[in-house]
Structure formats: C-alpha cells, structure tokens
Amino acid sequence: MEVLPLVALVAGSAAVAGLARRTPVPAPLLLVAAGLIAAYLPGVPEYALDPHIVLPLLLPPLLHTAAVDSSYLDLRANVRPIALLSVGYVLFATLAVGYAAYLVVPGLSLPVALVLGAVVAPPDAVAATAIARRLGLPNRMTTILQGESLVNDATAITAYKVALAAAVGVSAGWAGGVAEFLLASVGGVGVGLLLMVPIHQLRKRLKEPLLQNTLSLLIPFVAYAAAERVHASGVLAVVVVALYLGHRNWQVDFATRLQEEAVWKVIAFVLESVVFALIGLQLPVVLRGLGAYEGMAAAGYALVVFLAVVVTRYLWVFPATFVPRWISQRIRSREPDTDWKAPVIVGWAGMRGVVSLAIAFSIPMGVDHRNLILFLTFTTVIGTLVVQGLTLPPLIRLLKLPPRDVHAETLAEAQAQSEASRAAEDRLAELLEDPENSTLPPPLADRLRTVLERRRNAVWERLGEVNPVTGESADDVYRRLAREMIGAEREVFVTLRDQRRIDDEMLRALLRRLDLEEAAAYREEAS
C-alpha cells in the first residue's frame, strides 16, 4: 500500500473514533458506518483486506493489549464459562451455522458450508472489549466476554483449517482434525508457557525503560510467529504470554510501566480504529465478487446466516449457563448465582469483527462459492455490529442489570491503601533510625509523612460529602486547586525562558517535574 492512503486511513479512523467519544454511539459502529460511506466517495482508494497483514500484524498487538489489561485471577475464577464459550460455542456455531447454510444455499457442499460456519463463529475480541468497556457491564460479565474473545479466535482458525482441508479434498478425517486441533491448542499454550518466563526475566534485567518498551512492542509478534512456526496457535501463545506479563507487571520499574501504558494505549486506539474502518471499506471488494449471484437470493442467504448466528449463540449460552449448575453442586457453590438476564446480555453481545473477514479473505481462490462466503461473512459482521451493537445499550438499560458497586470498590481501595500506608510508615520509622539516614533534615522527613498521609486520605475522601452545587468532593477540590497552582508555575517557567533567564534544557527539566505531579493528580481523578 502507498504511504498516503495508509496515512489517510489512520488519520480518518482516528478522527472518527475521536468524534465517537462525544456521542452516545460506540466508536466501532461509527467507524464501520464511516468506512461504508467512504468506500464510495470519489478519490478514496480501494482498501482490500489482506489476511497476511491482519492476522500476523494487527491481531497479535490487539490481543496482547487486551490480555495484559485482563485479570489473570478473574479469568481463572471464570475458566468454566469462558471455556464453554471460547471452545464449545465456537465449535457448536461452526457446525450449526454451517449446516443452516448447507440447507439454504443451492449447490453448497457441507465442507464448504462448514468453512463459512468456522469463519463467522468467533465473536470479535476488539468489538467485545470496546462495547463492554463503554457500557460499564458488571465485572464478572465483562471478564467472561473478554476471556471468550481472547481464546475463541484460536478455536475458529483451527476449525477453519480443518473444514478447508475437507473442502479442497485433503482432509485426514475426523482423527486428523482432532489431532490438528490438539496440536494448535496445546502447542499454542505450550509455546506461551515456554516464552513467558524468559521474556519476563529479560524485561526485568533491561534497566533502560526505552529498551524494555521496545521489547514490549516485539513480544506479541515473537510469540505469534514462534507458535505459528511449529503449526501451533499463535493466538493462544500471545494470550498466555500477555496474561503472565500483565500479572507480573508490578516487578518492572515505574518508568517502564508509565511509558508502556502510554505507548500501548496509543497503539490500541489506532489499531482498533483502523480495524473497524477497514470493515466498512471492504464493501466494494465484496460486492464486486458477488456478481455471479442474484441480489435478492444473496440477501436472503445473508439474512438466514445472520439469524443462524444470533439464534445459535442463545441455543448454546442458556444451557451452558444453567445446566452445569443443575447437575453439579460444586459449580453452584463455587460460582455466584445468576438469573436469566446475564445470558441474555452475553448472548446478544456476540458481535463479529475483522478476524472473521480476514479468515474469509484467506480462503483460496479455487474454493467453490468463495465470493458468496465473503459476502455472507461481511453481512454477518456488519449485521451483528449494527443490530446488536446499537441495541445492546438499551437492552442493558431495559433489563436493569446491577451496576458496578463503585462505593464498595472505593471502600476496598481505601482499606488496601490504609494497610499499605501503615507498612510504609513502619518502614520509614525503621529507616530514620538507621545512622546512614541521620543526615536527612526533619522537614524532608515530615514531607515524606505528609505525602503518605495525603495518599492515604485521598481515597477515603472520595467517600465523603459532595458539594451539592458543584458536585465536587473535597478531594476533587484539592486536585483542581493543585492543577491551577501547577499551571501558574508553568507559566512563570515559560516566561523566564522567554526572558532568557533560564535555557530550554532547564525549562524541560522543570516542566517534566510539574508534568509528573499533574499526572499523579490526574490518575487519581481518573481512577
């Protein structure tokens, strides 16, 4: 691709995603709509989705950032429902949707129909994470959706390879399919387990934050390529490594964490924006290949496949939610109670995305009905993103799901901070008794105690009274005043630089100190 169209794609996608933050419409939906419109604007080049770019270059970093931000402990606590969705549901959807297409589309062989089923089976990791994050779903539901979306791509890609082998006549039978599935899943996890500890140890030994973050950018691609090299699942390898690194991230130094968080936020924002815009931009490519099929017939097939995808998810989600609870006392005792509302939301949150399109575009040219599969995949992706994405927020409001208990979370945070502060006070007392620290002036020791006291009280103050006029707590007022003071200092430093009383190097050092203080206040407010 030429440089200018690529720059235009990134810039336009970022602009639309930024606009979406000012509207109640989720960013993925606006980006897809913008892509659909832009595809037919004069002067807009054709952006053909290349699976050799999407799968090895876009998917690993998106999976990495989603897995690093996930909670390993929460995922482990919900491993049963996550496994049922990410493995069981994807295989069930492959068979059910594929068989529905086989019954409806004339001349479509069952192996080719199963290829279609595998392509549209996995809900998209990016869509699920973006929608769940925007809607503020309960923690357990968000964990289940994110966990499913991290693993289901591996299941779908493996099922697709098995179905495609059968479609082109090189299948080794059911035994060969099972063996390939086991190689992909067990091998992908194994590669991740082999890589995660050495990579983490290397990160800890690299003392320079720039080198550590350079390594961080390479990790998802290394894990993906290493697994694919041995015909294992690169998706699972990336997820395993990222979960381990996220769980152990506290062991790297603070400068690395701050830089890494900022870098990956930018990467995730850009890639997510580009991915959803690319979905809409595929419309001309897909329709051009559909020329051999009648429009109304193809639209009817698309409707059947879309309905099969939606219905199949509910046919799996409800039994998978309640049947294990009915037959196992252990499951009932280990997992929290749930009602019918949770599976309704989980069932309706199965948006498809760019992974399905990328897999569809990777189908070899000689496979029968390839263009129709591309069209049906495209309409399914658009249908789930638009229909389910637009109706999910009102559905959640209609069902009146219990919101996150912000008060309880803040109380737990305050209690944790109090325990940590007591430990810090004890440690400070020990250090001040050491003769090596006897040169520390009392004002500086008092400053350490003041900072500690401020950090301890900040969380408790969020539970305190709120000004009925401004809606601010005492802590909010403190942060606002602190930012105003920092702003006044910053203006003075700039004035002194302009008057040549300090040079630019000194200005940058002084501003960096203020930036760190303001960032600390902002992070407390954002949390």
Coordinates of C-alpha atoms in Angstrom, one line a residue:
M1 CA 0.0 0.0 0.0
E2 CA 1.2 3.5 -0.8
V3 CA 2.1 5.8 2.1
L4 CA -0.5 8.5 1.5
P5 CA -3.6 6.1 1.5
L6 CA -2.2 4.5 4.7
V7 CA -1.8 7.8 6.4
A8 CA -5.3 8.9 5.3
L9 CA -6.7 5.7 6.7
V10 CA -5.1 6.1 10.1
A11 CA -5.9 9.8 10.3
G12 CA -9.5 9.4 9.2
S13 CA -10.1 6.5 11.5
A14 CA -8.6 8.4 14.5
A15 CA -10.8 11.4 13.7
V16 CA -14.0 9.4 13.6
A17 CA -13.0 7.5 16.8
G18 CA -12.3 10.8 18.5
L19 CA -15.7 12.1 17.3
A20 CA -17.4 9.0 18.7
R21 CA -16.2 9.9 22.2
R22 CA -18.5 12.9 22.0
T23 CA -21.6 10.9 21.1
P24 CA -23.5 8.1 22.8
V25 CA -22.8 5.8 19.8
P26 CA -20.0 3.3 20.4
A27 CA -16.9 4.0 18.3
P28 CA -16.9 0.7 16.4
L29 CA -20.3 1.5 14.9
L30 CA -19.4 5.0 13.8
L31 CA -16.1 3.7 12.3
V32 CA -17.9 0.9 10.3
A33 CA -20.5 3.4 9.1
A34 CA -17.8 5.9 8.1
G35 CA -16.0 3.1 6.2
L36 CA -19.1 2.1 4.4
I37 CA -19.7 5.7 3.3
A38 CA -16.1 6.5 2.5
A39 CA -15.8 3.4 0.3
Y40 CA -17.9 5.2 -2.4
L41 CA -16.6 8.7 -2.0
P42 CA -14.7 9.9 -5.1
G43 CA -10.9 9.8 -4.6
V44 CA -10.9 7.2 -1.8
P45 CA -8.7 4.3 -2.9
E46 CA -9.7 0.7 -2.5
Y47 CA -8.6 -0.9 0.7
A48 CA -8.5 -4.6 0.2
L49 CA -8.2 -6.6 3.4
D50 CA -5.0 -8.7 3.3
P51 CA -5.2 -11.7 5.7
H52 CA -1.3 -11.8 5.6
I53 CA -1.3 -8.4 7.2
V54 CA -4.3 -8.6 9.6
L55 CA -3.6 -12.0 11.2
P56 CA 0.1 -11.7 11.9
L57 CA 0.5 -7.9 12.2
L58 CA -2.8 -6.5 13.5
L59 CA -4.2 -9.4 15.6
P60 CA -1.2 -10.0 17.9
P61 CA -0.9 -6.5 19.3
L62 CA -4.7 -6.2 19.8
L63 CA -4.7 -9.5 21.6
H64 CA -1.7 -8.5 23.7
T65 CA -3.1 -5.2 24.9
A66 CA -6.4 -6.9 25.7
A67 CA -4.8 -9.7 27.6
V68 CA -2.3 -7.5 29.5
D69 CA -5.3 -5.4 30.8
S70 CA -7.2 -8.5 31.8
S71 CA -7.1 -10.1 35.2
Y72 CA -5.5 -13.5 35.3
L73 CA -7.1 -14.2 38.7
D74 CA -10.6 -13.2 37.4
L75 CA -10.1 -15.3 34.2
R76 CA -9.0 -18.3 36.2
A77 CA -12.0 -17.9 38.5
N78 CA -14.3 -17.9 35.5
V79 CA -12.5 -20.5 33.4
R80 CA -15.5 -22.8 33.1
P81 CA -17.9 -20.3 31.4
I82 CA -15.0 -18.9 29.3
A83 CA -14.0 -22.3 28.0
L84 CA -17.6 -23.2 27.2
L85 CA -17.9 -20.0 25.1
S86 CA -14.5 -19.8 23.6
V87 CA -14.2 -23.5 22.6
G88 CA -17.6 -25.2 23.0
Y89 CA -19.6 -22.4 21.5
V90 CA -17.3 -21.8 18.5
L91 CA -17.3 -25.5 17.5
F92 CA -21.1 -25.6 18.0
A93 CA -21.6 -22.5 15.9
T94 CA -19.3 -23.8 13.2
L95 CA -21.5 -26.9 12.9
A96 CA -24.9 -25.3 13.3
V97 CA -24.4 -22.2 11.1
G98 CA -22.6 -24.3 8.5
Y99 CA -25.4 -26.8 8.4
A100 CA -28.0 -24.0 8.1
A101 CA -26.1 -22.5 5.1
Y102 CA -25.8 -26.0 3.6
L103 CA -29.6 -26.4 3.8
V104 CA -30.4 -23.0 2.3
V105 CA -27.7 -22.3 -0.4
P106 CA -28.2 -24.5 -3.5
G107 CA -25.0 -26.3 -4.6
L108 CA -23.1 -25.5 -1.4
S109 CA -21.3 -28.6 -0.2
L110 CA -21.2 -29.4 3.5
P111 CA -17.4 -29.0 3.9
V112 CA -17.6 -25.5 2.2
A113 CA -20.6 -24.7 4.4
L114 CA -18.6 -25.6 7.5
V115 CA -15.8 -23.3 6.3
L116 CA -18.4 -20.5 6.4
G117 CA -19.5 -21.6 9.8
A118 CA -16.0 -21.5 11.2
V119 CA -15.4 -18.1 9.6
V120 CA -18.4 -16.4 11.3
A121 CA -18.2 -18.4 14.6
P122 CA -15.9 -16.3 16.8
P123 CA -17.2 -13.0 18.4
D124 CA -14.5 -10.4 17.9
A125 CA -12.1 -9.5 20.7
V126 CA -11.9 -5.9 19.7
A127 CA -15.6 -5.4 19.5
A128 CA -16.4 -7.2 22.7
T129 CA -13.8 -5.3 24.7
A130 CA -14.8 -1.9 23.2
I131 CA -18.5 -2.4 23.8
A132 CA -18.1 -3.8 27.3
R133 CA -15.8 -1.1 28.3
R134 CA -18.2 1.6 27.0
L135 CA -21.3 0.2 28.7
G136 CA -19.8 -0.5 32.1
L137 CA -21.1 -4.1 32.4
P138 CA -20.8 -5.9 35.7
N139 CA -17.3 -7.1 36.4
R140 CA -17.9 -10.9 36.0
M141 CA -19.8 -10.4 32.7
T142 CA -17.1 -8.3 31.3
T143 CA -14.5 -10.8 32.4
I144 CA -16.3 -13.6 30.7
L145 CA -16.8 -11.7 27.4
Q146 CA -13.1 -10.6 27.4
G147 CA -11.9 -14.1 28.2
E148 CA -14.0 -15.6 25.5
S149 CA -12.8 -13.1 22.9
L150 CA -9.1 -13.8 23.8
V151 CA -9.3 -17.5 23.1
N152 CA -12.1 -18.1 20.6
D153 CA -10.0 -16.9 17.6
A154 CA -7.7 -19.8 18.1
T155 CA -10.6 -22.3 18.1
A156 CA -12.2 -20.7 15.0
I157 CA -8.9 -20.6 13.0
T158 CA -8.2 -24.2 13.8
A159 CA -11.8 -25.3 12.9
Y160 CA -11.5 -23.3 9.6
K161 CA -8.2 -25.1 8.7
V162 CA -9.9 -28.5 9.3
A163 CA -13.0 -27.6 7.3
L164 CA -11.0 -26.1 4.5
A165 CA -8.9 -29.2 4.2
A166 CA -12.1 -31.2 3.8
A167 CA -13.4 -28.7 1.3
V168 CA -10.4 -29.0 -1.0
G169 CA -10.2 -32.8 -0.6
V170 CA -7.1 -33.2 1.5
S171 CA -8.8 -34.0 4.8
A172 CA -7.2 -36.6 7.0
G173 CA -10.7 -37.4 8.5
W174 CA -12.0 -36.7 12.0
A175 CA -9.0 -38.2 13.7
G176 CA -6.7 -35.8 11.7
G177 CA -9.0 -32.9 12.5
V178 CA -8.9 -33.7 16.3
A179 CA -5.1 -34.1 16.1
E180 CA -4.7 -30.7 14.4
F181 CA -7.0 -29.1 16.9
L182 CA -5.0 -30.5 19.8
L183 CA -1.7 -29.5 18.2
A184 CA -2.9 -25.9 17.8
S185 CA -4.4 -25.6 21.2
V186 CA -1.9 -27.5 23.3
G187 CA 1.0 -26.3 21.2
G188 CA 0.0 -22.7 21.4
V189 CA -0.3 -22.8 25.2
G190 CA 3.0 -24.7 25.4
V191 CA 4.8 -22.1 23.3
G192 CA 3.4 -19.4 25.5
L193 CA 4.5 -21.2 28.7
L194 CA 8.0 -21.6 27.3
L195 CA 8.4 -18.0 26.3
M196 CA 6.7 -16.1 29.2
V197 CA 9.3 -16.6 32.0
P198 CA 12.4 -15.9 29.8
I199 CA 10.7 -12.8 28.3
H200 CA 9.8 -11.5 31.8
Q201 CA 13.2 -12.1 33.2
L202 CA 14.7 -10.3 30.2
R203 CA 12.4 -7.4 30.8
K204 CA 13.5 -7.2 34.5
R205 CA 17.2 -7.2 33.5
L206 CA 16.9 -4.4 31.0
K207 CA 17.3 -1.4 33.2
E208 CA 16.6 1.2 30.4
P209 CA 12.9 1.9 30.0
L210 CA 13.2 2.5 26.3
L211 CA 14.8 -0.9 25.8
Q212 CA 12.1 -2.5 27.9
N213 CA 9.3 -0.9 25.9
T214 CA 11.0 -1.8 22.6
L215 CA 10.9 -5.4 23.8
S216 CA 7.3 -4.9 24.9
L217 CA 6.4 -3.9 21.3
L218 CA 8.1 -7.0 19.9
I219 CA 6.7 -9.6 22.4
P220 CA 3.3 -10.3 20.7
F221 CA 4.9 -10.7 17.3
V222 CA 7.6 -13.0 18.6
A223 CA 5.1 -15.2 20.5
Y224 CA 2.7 -15.4 17.5
A225 CA 5.5 -16.2 15.0
A226 CA 7.1 -18.8 17.2
A227 CA 3.8 -20.7 17.7
E228 CA 2.9 -20.5 14.0
R229 CA 6.3 -21.7 13.1
V230 CA 5.5 -25.1 14.7
H231 CA 1.9 -25.1 13.4
A232 CA 0.5 -24.2 16.8
S233 CA -1.9 -21.4 17.7
G234 CA -0.2 -18.0 17.7
V235 CA -3.3 -16.5 19.3
L236 CA -3.0 -18.7 22.4
A237 CA 0.7 -18.1 22.6
V238 CA 0.2 -14.3 22.6
V239 CA -2.6 -14.5 25.2
V240 CA -0.6 -16.8 27.6
V241 CA 2.5 -14.6 27.4
A242 CA 0.5 -11.4 27.8
L243 CA -1.5 -12.7 30.8
Y244 CA 1.7 -13.7 32.6
L245 CA 3.4 -10.3 31.9
G246 CA 0.3 -8.4 33.0
H247 CA 0.1 -10.4 36.2
R248 CA 3.8 -9.8 36.9
N249 CA 3.9 -6.2 35.6
W250 CA 4.5 -4.8 39.1
Q251 CA 8.0 -6.3 39.0
V252 CA 9.3 -3.8 36.4
D253 CA 10.2 -0.3 37.4
F254 CA 7.8 2.6 37.4
A255 CA 9.2 4.4 34.4
T256 CA 8.7 1.4 32.2
R257 CA 5.1 0.9 33.4
L258 CA 4.3 4.6 32.7
Q259 CA 5.8 4.6 29.2
E260 CA 4.4 1.2 28.4
E261 CA 0.9 2.1 29.4
A262 CA 1.0 5.3 27.3
V263 CA 2.5 3.5 24.2
W264 CA 0.1 0.7 24.2
K265 CA -2.9 3.0 24.7
V266 CA -2.0 4.8 21.5
I267 CA -1.3 1.6 19.6
A268 CA -4.6 0.0 20.8
F269 CA -6.6 3.2 19.9
V270 CA -5.0 3.4 16.4
L271 CA -5.3 -0.3 15.6
E272 CA -8.9 -0.6 16.9
S273 CA -9.9 2.5 14.9
V274 CA -8.3 1.2 11.7
V275 CA -9.7 -2.3 12.1
F276 CA -13.3 -1.2 12.3
A277 CA -12.9 1.4 9.4
L278 CA -11.4 -1.4 7.3
I279 CA -14.5 -3.5 7.8
G280 CA -16.7 -0.8 6.2
L281 CA -14.2 -0.2 3.4
Q282 CA -14.5 -3.8 2.2
L283 CA -17.9 -3.3 0.7
P284 CA -16.9 -2.6 -2.9
V285 CA -14.5 -5.5 -2.8
V286 CA -17.1 -7.9 -1.5
L287 CA -19.9 -6.7 -3.9
R288 CA -17.7 -6.9 -6.9
G289 CA -17.0 -10.6 -6.3
L290 CA -20.8 -11.2 -5.9
G291 CA -21.6 -10.5 -9.5
A292 CA -22.4 -14.2 -10.3
Y293 CA -25.2 -14.4 -7.7
E294 CA -28.7 -12.8 -7.8
G295 CA -29.0 -9.9 -5.4
M296 CA -32.2 -11.0 -3.7
A297 CA -31.1 -14.6 -3.3
A298 CA -27.8 -13.5 -1.8
A299 CA -29.7 -11.1 0.5
G300 CA -31.9 -14.0 1.6
Y301 CA -28.9 -16.2 2.3
A302 CA -27.3 -13.3 4.3
L303 CA -30.4 -13.0 6.4
V304 CA -30.5 -16.7 7.1
V305 CA -26.9 -16.8 8.2
F306 CA -27.2 -13.7 10.4
L307 CA -30.3 -15.2 12.1
A308 CA -28.5 -18.6 12.5
V309 CA -25.5 -16.8 14.2
V310 CA -27.8 -15.0 16.6
V311 CA -30.1 -17.9 17.4
T312 CA -27.2 -20.4 17.7
R313 CA -25.5 -18.3 20.4
Y314 CA -28.6 -18.3 22.5
L315 CA -29.1 -22.1 21.9
W316 CA -25.6 -22.5 23.5
V317 CA -25.5 -19.8 26.1
F318 CA -28.6 -20.6 28.1
P319 CA -27.9 -24.4 28.5
A320 CA -24.2 -23.7 29.1
T321 CA -25.2 -21.2 31.9
F322 CA -27.7 -23.3 33.8
V323 CA -27.3 -27.0 33.0
P324 CA -23.9 -27.3 34.8
R325 CA -25.4 -25.6 37.8
W326 CA -28.3 -28.1 37.9
I327 CA -26.0 -31.2 37.7
S328 CA -23.1 -30.1 39.9
Q329 CA -23.3 -28.9 43.5
R330 CA -19.6 -28.0 43.3
I331 CA -20.3 -25.4 40.5
R332 CA -23.2 -24.0 42.4
S333 CA -21.0 -23.5 45.5
R334 CA -18.0 -22.0 43.6
E335 CA -19.8 -19.6 41.3
P336 CA -22.1 -16.7 42.1
D337 CA -25.8 -17.1 41.5
T338 CA -27.1 -15.7 38.2
D339 CA -30.5 -15.2 36.7
W340 CA -31.8 -15.1 33.1
K341 CA -30.7 -11.6 32.5
A342 CA -26.9 -12.4 32.3
P343 CA -27.2 -15.0 29.5
V344 CA -29.5 -12.7 27.6
I345 CA -26.8 -10.0 27.6
V346 CA -23.9 -12.4 26.9
G347 CA -25.9 -13.9 24.0
W348 CA -26.6 -10.6 22.5
A349 CA -23.0 -9.4 22.9
G350 CA -21.7 -11.7 20.2
M351 CA -20.5 -9.1 17.7
R352 CA -18.3 -10.4 14.9
G353 CA -15.4 -8.4 13.5
V354 CA -12.3 -8.2 11.4
V355 CA -10.9 -11.6 12.3
S356 CA -13.9 -13.2 10.5
L357 CA -13.3 -11.1 7.5
A358 CA -9.5 -11.8 7.5
I359 CA -10.1 -15.5 7.7
A360 CA -12.7 -15.3 4.8
F361 CA -10.3 -13.4 2.6
S362 CA -7.7 -16.1 3.2
I363 CA -9.9 -18.7 1.5
P364 CA -8.0 -19.9 -1.6
M365 CA -9.3 -18.6 -4.9
G366 CA -10.3 -22.1 -6.2
V367 CA -12.7 -23.0 -3.4
D368 CA -16.3 -23.2 -4.5
H369 CA -18.6 -20.3 -3.6
R370 CA -15.7 -18.2 -2.2
N371 CA -17.2 -14.9 -3.2
L372 CA -20.5 -15.8 -1.6
I373 CA -18.7 -16.8 1.6
L374 CA -17.0 -13.4 1.6
F375 CA -20.4 -11.6 1.1
L376 CA -22.1 -13.7 3.8
T377 CA -19.2 -13.0 6.2
F378 CA -19.3 -9.3 5.5
T379 CA -23.1 -9.0 6.0
T380 CA -22.9 -11.0 9.2
V381 CA -20.1 -8.8 10.6
I382 CA -22.0 -5.6 9.7
G383 CA -25.3 -7.0 10.9
T384 CA -24.0 -8.0 14.3
L385 CA -22.1 -4.8 14.8
V386 CA -25.0 -2.6 13.8
V387 CA -28.0 -4.5 15.0
Q388 CA -26.5 -5.9 18.2
G389 CA -24.2 -3.0 18.8
L390 CA -26.9 -0.4 18.6
T391 CA -29.5 -2.3 20.7
L392 CA -27.1 -3.6 23.4
P393 CA -27.1 -0.4 25.4
P394 CA -30.9 0.0 25.5
L395 CA -31.2 -3.8 26.3
I396 CA -28.9 -3.4 29.3
R397 CA -31.0 -0.4 30.5
L398 CA -34.2 -2.3 29.9
L399 CA -33.1 -5.3 31.9
K400 CA -31.8 -3.0 34.7
L401 CA -28.6 -5.0 35.4
P402 CA -27.0 -4.2 38.7
P403 CA -24.3 -1.6 38.0
R404 CA -20.8 -1.8 39.4
D405 CA -20.7 -1.1 43.1
V406 CA -18.5 2.0 43.0
H407 CA -18.9 2.6 46.7
A408 CA -17.8 -0.9 47.6
E409 CA -14.8 -0.7 45.2
T410 CA -13.7 2.6 46.6
L411 CA -14.0 1.3 50.2
A412 CA -11.9 -1.7 49.3
E413 CA -9.3 0.6 47.7
A414 CA -9.3 2.8 50.8
Q415 CA -8.8 -0.2 53.1
A416 CA -5.9 -1.5 50.9
Q417 CA -4.3 1.9 50.9
S418 CA -4.6 2.1 54.6
E419 CA -2.8 -1.2 55.1
A420 CA -0.1 -0.2 52.6
S421 CA 0.3 3.2 54.4
R422 CA 0.8 1.6 57.7
A423 CA 3.5 -0.7 56.3
A424 CA 5.2 2.4 54.7
E425 CA 5.1 4.3 58.0
D426 CA 6.7 1.4 59.8
R427 CA 9.4 1.2 57.1
L428 CA 10.0 4.9 57.3
A429 CA 10.4 4.7 61.1
E430 CA 13.0 1.9 60.6
L431 CA 14.9 3.8 58.0
L432 CA 15.0 7.1 60.1
E433 CA 16.6 5.1 63.0
D434 CA 19.4 4.0 60.7
P435 CA 22.5 6.1 61.2
E436 CA 23.1 6.1 57.5
N437 CA 19.9 8.3 57.2
S438 CA 20.7 10.6 60.0
T439 CA 21.6 13.4 57.6
L440 CA 18.0 13.7 56.4
P441 CA 16.7 17.1 57.6
P442 CA 13.4 16.9 59.7
P443 CA 11.5 19.0 57.1
L444 CA 12.2 16.4 54.5
A445 CA 11.1 13.6 56.8
D446 CA 7.9 15.5 57.6
R447 CA 7.4 15.9 53.8
L448 CA 7.6 12.1 53.4
R449 CA 5.0 11.7 56.1
T450 CA 2.8 14.4 54.6
V451 CA 2.9 12.7 51.1
L452 CA 2.0 9.4 52.7
E453 CA -0.9 10.9 54.7
R454 CA -2.2 12.6 51.5
R455 CA -2.1 9.3 49.6
R456 CA -4.0 7.5 52.4
N457 CA -6.7 10.2 52.8
A458 CA -7.3 10.7 49.1
V459 CA -9.3 7.5 48.7
W460 CA -11.3 8.0 51.9
E461 CA -12.2 11.5 50.8
R462 CA -13.9 10.1 47.7
L463 CA -16.4 8.5 50.0
G464 CA -17.0 11.8 51.8
E465 CA -19.5 14.6 51.3
V466 CA -20.1 16.1 47.9
N467 CA -20.8 19.8 47.2
P468 CA -24.5 19.9 46.1
V469 CA -23.8 22.8 43.8
T470 CA -20.6 21.8 42.0
G471 CA -20.8 18.0 42.6
E472 CA -17.2 18.0 43.8
S473 CA -15.8 16.2 46.8
A474 CA -13.1 17.7 49.0
D475 CA -10.6 15.5 47.1
D476 CA -11.9 16.9 43.8
V477 CA -11.4 20.5 45.0
Y478 CA -7.9 19.6 46.2
R479 CA -6.9 18.2 42.8
R480 CA -8.5 21.2 40.9
L481 CA -6.6 23.7 43.0
A482 CA -3.4 21.7 42.7
R483 CA -3.7 21.8 38.9
E484 CA -4.3 25.6 39.0
M485 CA -1.2 26.1 41.1
I486 CA 0.8 23.9 38.7
G487 CA -0.5 25.9 35.8
A488 CA 0.6 29.1 37.4
E489 CA 4.1 27.7 38.0
R490 CA 4.3 26.5 34.4
E491 CA 3.5 30.0 33.1
V492 CA 6.3 31.5 35.2
F493 CA 8.8 29.0 33.9
V494 CA 7.9 29.7 30.3
T495 CA 8.2 33.5 30.9
L496 CA 11.6 33.0 32.5
R497 CA 12.7 31.0 29.4
D498 CA 11.4 33.7 27.1
Q499 CA 13.3 36.3 29.1
R500 CA 16.5 34.2 28.7
R501 CA 16.8 33.8 32.5
I502 CA 16.8 30.0 32.1
D503 CA 17.6 28.0 29.0
D504 CA 15.4 25.4 27.2
E505 CA 17.1 22.4 28.8
M506 CA 16.3 23.7 32.3
L507 CA 12.8 24.5 31.2
R508 CA 12.2 21.0 30.1
A509 CA 13.5 19.6 33.4
L510 CA 11.3 21.9 35.4
L511 CA 8.2 21.2 33.2
R512 CA 8.8 17.5 33.5
R513 CA 8.7 17.7 37.3
L514 CA 5.4 19.6 37.1
D515 CA 4.0 17.1 34.5
L516 CA 4.7 14.2 36.8
E517 CA 2.9 15.9 39.7
E518 CA -0.1 16.8 37.4
A519 CA -0.2 13.3 36.0
A520 CA -0.3 11.9 39.5
A521 CA -3.3 14.1 40.3
Y522 CA -5.0 13.2 37.0
R523 CA -4.5 9.4 37.5
E524 CA -6.1 9.7 41.0
E525 CA -9.1 11.5 39.5
A526 CA -9.4 9.1 36.6
S527 CA -9.3 6.1 38.9

